Every structure is written in structure tokens, then in C-alpha cells.
């Protein structure tokens, strides 16, 4: 069965500085439990803010390392999920349910892609 990566991109300017609310975390936890029991979720987690990250870039034969936050990025990867689904449609349906757990002030986009080699 194919595996899919859902990259969770968030607009850090709309995300609360204190992080997700307890209610959001509860809704996400309930959905993660459901998707895990369905045998779909293989792995998922959130990432720390970009202020705590580094960006490593290769261009013109040179490496550069930039400390976060990354001001040129409006949307940043805030988390990921690896799911095993029968097809892309099923992966997208689970992803839609994840997005709907967020309060309306969040701006969240998920990019869903099949993992090469399934």
C-alpha cells in the first residue's frame, strides 16, 4: 500500500505565540488516535518554530547556513504526517480532517505527496 507525506505548512504570523490551544491539541489527539487505529498513520509530529532552526543552502558550489527565523518565508513547515493509504484521495481526506481541527484564525496548508517507492 502506498505511503504519503503530508507536509504541514503554517503561517507563523497567524499562529499564537504560546502555540496551539489545549482544545486544538485535544482535537488533534482524538483525530490522531482515530487515524492510528484505522491503520493509516505511520508517524506524525510537529516542529519547533523557525526561530529555533537553521537553513542550510547549496548554490553555486557553496554552502551557507542561516539561523532562523526565516523572514523571507511566509509559510513554513510546522509538522508532518506519514500515512499509509489505499490512494491519494484517502490521504487527502485524512488531511482535510486534520486541517479542520484548527481554529479559523490559523492559516495552514498541507502538501500531500506520495513517497517514491511506496
mmCIF file of C-alpha atoms in Angstrom:
data_model
loop_
_atom_site.group_PDB
_atom_site.id
_atom_site.type_symbol
_atom_site.label_atom_id
_atom_site.label_comp_id
_atom_site.label_asym_id
_atom_site.label_seq_id
_atom_site.Cartn_x
_atom_site.Cartn_y
_atom_site.Cartn_z
ATOM 1 C CA UNK A 1 0.000 0.000 0.000
ATOM 2 C CA UNK A 2 1.433 3.429 -0.898
ATOM 3 C CA UNK A 3 2.714 5.852 1.717
ATOM 4 C CA UNK A 4 2.028 9.583 1.648
ATOM 5 C CA UNK A 5 3.779 12.515 3.268
ATOM 6 C CA UNK A 6 1.638 15.420 4.376
ATOM 7 C CA UNK A 7 3.816 18.491 4.985
ATOM 8 C CA UNK A 8 2.017 20.895 7.286
ATOM 9 C CA UNK A 9 2.826 24.479 6.324
ATOM 10 C CA UNK A 10 1.786 27.219 8.716
ATOM 11 C CA UNK A 11 1.828 30.993 8.543
ATOM 12 C CA UNK A 12 3.727 31.764 11.741
ATOM 13 C CA UNK A 13 2.225 35.265 11.790
ATOM 14 C CA UNK A 14 -1.269 33.810 12.403
ATOM 15 C CA UNK A 15 -0.148 31.143 14.878
ATOM 16 C CA UNK A 16 -0.423 32.091 18.562
ATOM 17 C CA UNK A 17 2.951 32.772 20.203
ATOM 18 C CA UNK A 18 2.044 30.360 23.007
ATOM 19 C CA UNK A 19 1.382 27.602 20.468
ATOM 20 C CA UNK A 20 -1.754 25.578 19.828
ATOM 21 C CA UNK A 21 -4.601 25.849 22.324
ATOM 22 C CA UNK A 22 -5.392 22.921 24.629
ATOM 23 C CA UNK A 23 -8.662 22.463 22.720
ATOM 24 C CA UNK A 24 -6.811 22.222 19.402
ATOM 25 C CA UNK A 25 -4.362 19.736 20.888
ATOM 26 C CA UNK A 26 -7.280 17.641 22.166
ATOM 27 C CA UNK A 27 -8.993 17.640 18.746
ATOM 28 C CA UNK A 28 -5.705 16.713 17.034
ATOM 29 C CA UNK A 29 -5.073 13.975 19.597
ATOM 30 C CA UNK A 30 -8.516 12.472 19.008
ATOM 31 C CA UNK A 31 -8.021 12.512 15.232
ATOM 32 C CA UNK A 32 -4.511 11.041 15.506
ATOM 33 C CA UNK A 33 -5.889 8.264 17.694
ATOM 34 C CA UNK A 34 -8.621 7.558 15.128
ATOM 35 C CA UNK A 35 -6.274 7.555 12.123
ATOM 36 C CA UNK A 36 -3.783 5.362 14.009
ATOM 37 C CA UNK A 37 -6.484 2.839 14.965
ATOM 38 C CA UNK A 38 -7.544 2.795 11.288
ATOM 39 C CA UNK A 39 -4.010 1.599 10.446
ATOM 40 C CA UNK A 40 -3.280 4.694 8.353
ATOM 41 C CA UNK A 41 -0.935 6.817 10.484
ATOM 42 C CA UNK A 42 2.668 5.654 10.481
ATOM 43 C CA UNK A 43 4.291 8.734 12.037
ATOM 44 C CA UNK A 44 3.419 12.341 12.815
ATOM 45 C CA UNK A 45 4.835 15.236 14.783
ATOM 46 C CA UNK A 46 5.090 18.983 14.949
ATOM 47 C CA UNK A 47 8.250 21.022 14.550
ATOM 48 C CA UNK A 48 9.698 23.785 16.699
ATOM 49 C CA UNK A 49 9.359 27.386 15.439
ATOM 50 C CA UNK A 50 11.735 28.577 12.723
ATOM 51 C CA UNK A 51 13.419 30.838 15.281
ATOM 52 C CA UNK A 52 14.966 27.655 16.694
ATOM 53 C CA UNK A 53 16.002 26.245 13.307
ATOM 54 C CA UNK A 54 18.725 26.653 10.722
ATOM 55 C CA UNK A 55 18.510 26.658 6.960
ATOM 56 C CA UNK A 56 21.358 25.002 5.033
ATOM 57 C CA UNK A 57 21.561 26.097 1.393
ATOM 58 C CA UNK A 58 23.678 24.869 -1.542
ATOM 59 C CA UNK A 59 24.146 27.160 -4.532
ATOM 60 C CA UNK A 60 26.959 27.765 -6.984
ATOM 61 C CA UNK A 61 29.142 25.156 -5.313
ATOM 62 C CA UNK A 62 28.943 26.885 -1.913
ATOM 63 C CA UNK A 63 27.168 26.060 1.322
ATOM 64 C CA UNK A 64 25.580 28.643 3.566
ATOM 65 C CA UNK A 65 23.874 28.260 6.934
ATOM 66 C CA UNK A 66 21.273 30.782 8.086
ATOM 67 C CA UNK A 67 19.881 30.952 11.604
ATOM 68 C CA UNK A 68 16.108 31.227 11.991
ATOM 69 C CA UNK A 69 13.707 32.829 11.962
ATOM 70 C CA UNK A 70 13.499 32.928 8.194
ATOM 71 C CA UNK A 71 11.956 36.306 7.421
ATOM 72 C CA UNK A 72 11.673 35.637 3.693
ATOM 73 C CA UNK A 73 9.297 32.730 4.363
ATOM 74 C CA UNK A 74 5.625 33.411 4.886
ATOM 75 C CA UNK A 75 4.646 29.773 5.245
ATOM 76 C CA UNK A 76 6.985 27.359 6.990
ATOM 77 C CA UNK A 77 6.856 23.631 7.629
ATOM 78 C CA UNK A 78 5.274 23.247 11.058
ATOM 79 C CA UNK A 79 4.873 19.478 11.105
ATOM 80 C CA UNK A 80 4.391 16.333 9.077
ATOM 81 C CA UNK A 81 2.468 13.086 8.871
ATOM 82 C CA UNK A 82 3.383 9.868 7.112
ATOM 83 C CA UNK A 83 0.293 7.865 6.234
ATOM 84 C CA UNK A 84 -0.276 4.551 4.506
ATOM 85 C CA UNK A 85 -3.423 4.889 2.399
ATOM 86 C CA UNK A 86 -5.063 2.996 -0.432
ATOM 87 C CA UNK A 87 -4.708 6.051 -2.698
ATOM 88 C CA UNK A 88 -4.168 9.816 -2.875
ATOM 89 C CA UNK A 89 -7.868 10.517 -2.354
ATOM 90 C CA UNK A 90 -7.831 8.780 1.029
ATOM 91 C CA UNK A 91 -4.663 10.662 2.063
ATOM 92 C CA UNK A 92 -6.305 13.959 1.096
ATOM 93 C CA UNK A 93 -9.473 13.119 3.070
ATOM 94 C CA UNK A 94 -7.482 12.449 6.257
ATOM 95 C CA UNK A 95 -5.520 15.662 5.639
ATOM 96 C CA UNK A 96 -8.737 17.684 5.259
ATOM 97 C CA UNK A 97 -9.948 16.345 8.596
ATOM 98 C CA UNK A 98 -6.650 17.386 10.200
ATOM 99 C CA UNK A 99 -6.937 20.921 8.813
ATOM 100 C CA UNK A 100 -10.493 21.258 10.127
ATOM 101 C CA UNK A 101 -9.267 20.712 13.714
ATOM 102 C CA UNK A 102 -7.679 24.198 13.636
ATOM 103 C CA UNK A 103 -9.414 27.368 14.790
ATOM 104 C CA UNK A 104 -10.307 29.731 11.947
ATOM 105 C CA UNK A 105 -7.562 32.268 12.752
ATOM 106 C CA UNK A 106 -4.866 29.734 11.745
ATOM 107 C CA UNK A 107 -3.561 29.715 8.173
ATOM 108 C CA UNK A 108 -2.490 26.136 7.464
ATOM 109 C CA UNK A 109 -1.730 24.372 4.180
ATOM 110 C CA UNK A 110 -0.814 20.723 3.757
ATOM 111 C CA UNK A 111 1.099 19.461 0.767
ATOM 112 C CA UNK A 112 0.305 15.775 0.235
ATOM 113 C CA UNK A 113 2.717 13.728 -1.859
ATOM 114 C CA UNK A 114 3.235 10.043 -2.434
ATOM 115 C CA UNK A 115 6.528 8.746 -1.113
ATOM 116 C CA UNK A 116 8.569 7.351 -4.006
ATOM 117 C CA UNK A 117 8.857 3.597 -3.753
ATOM 118 C CA UNK A 118 5.629 3.419 -1.740
#
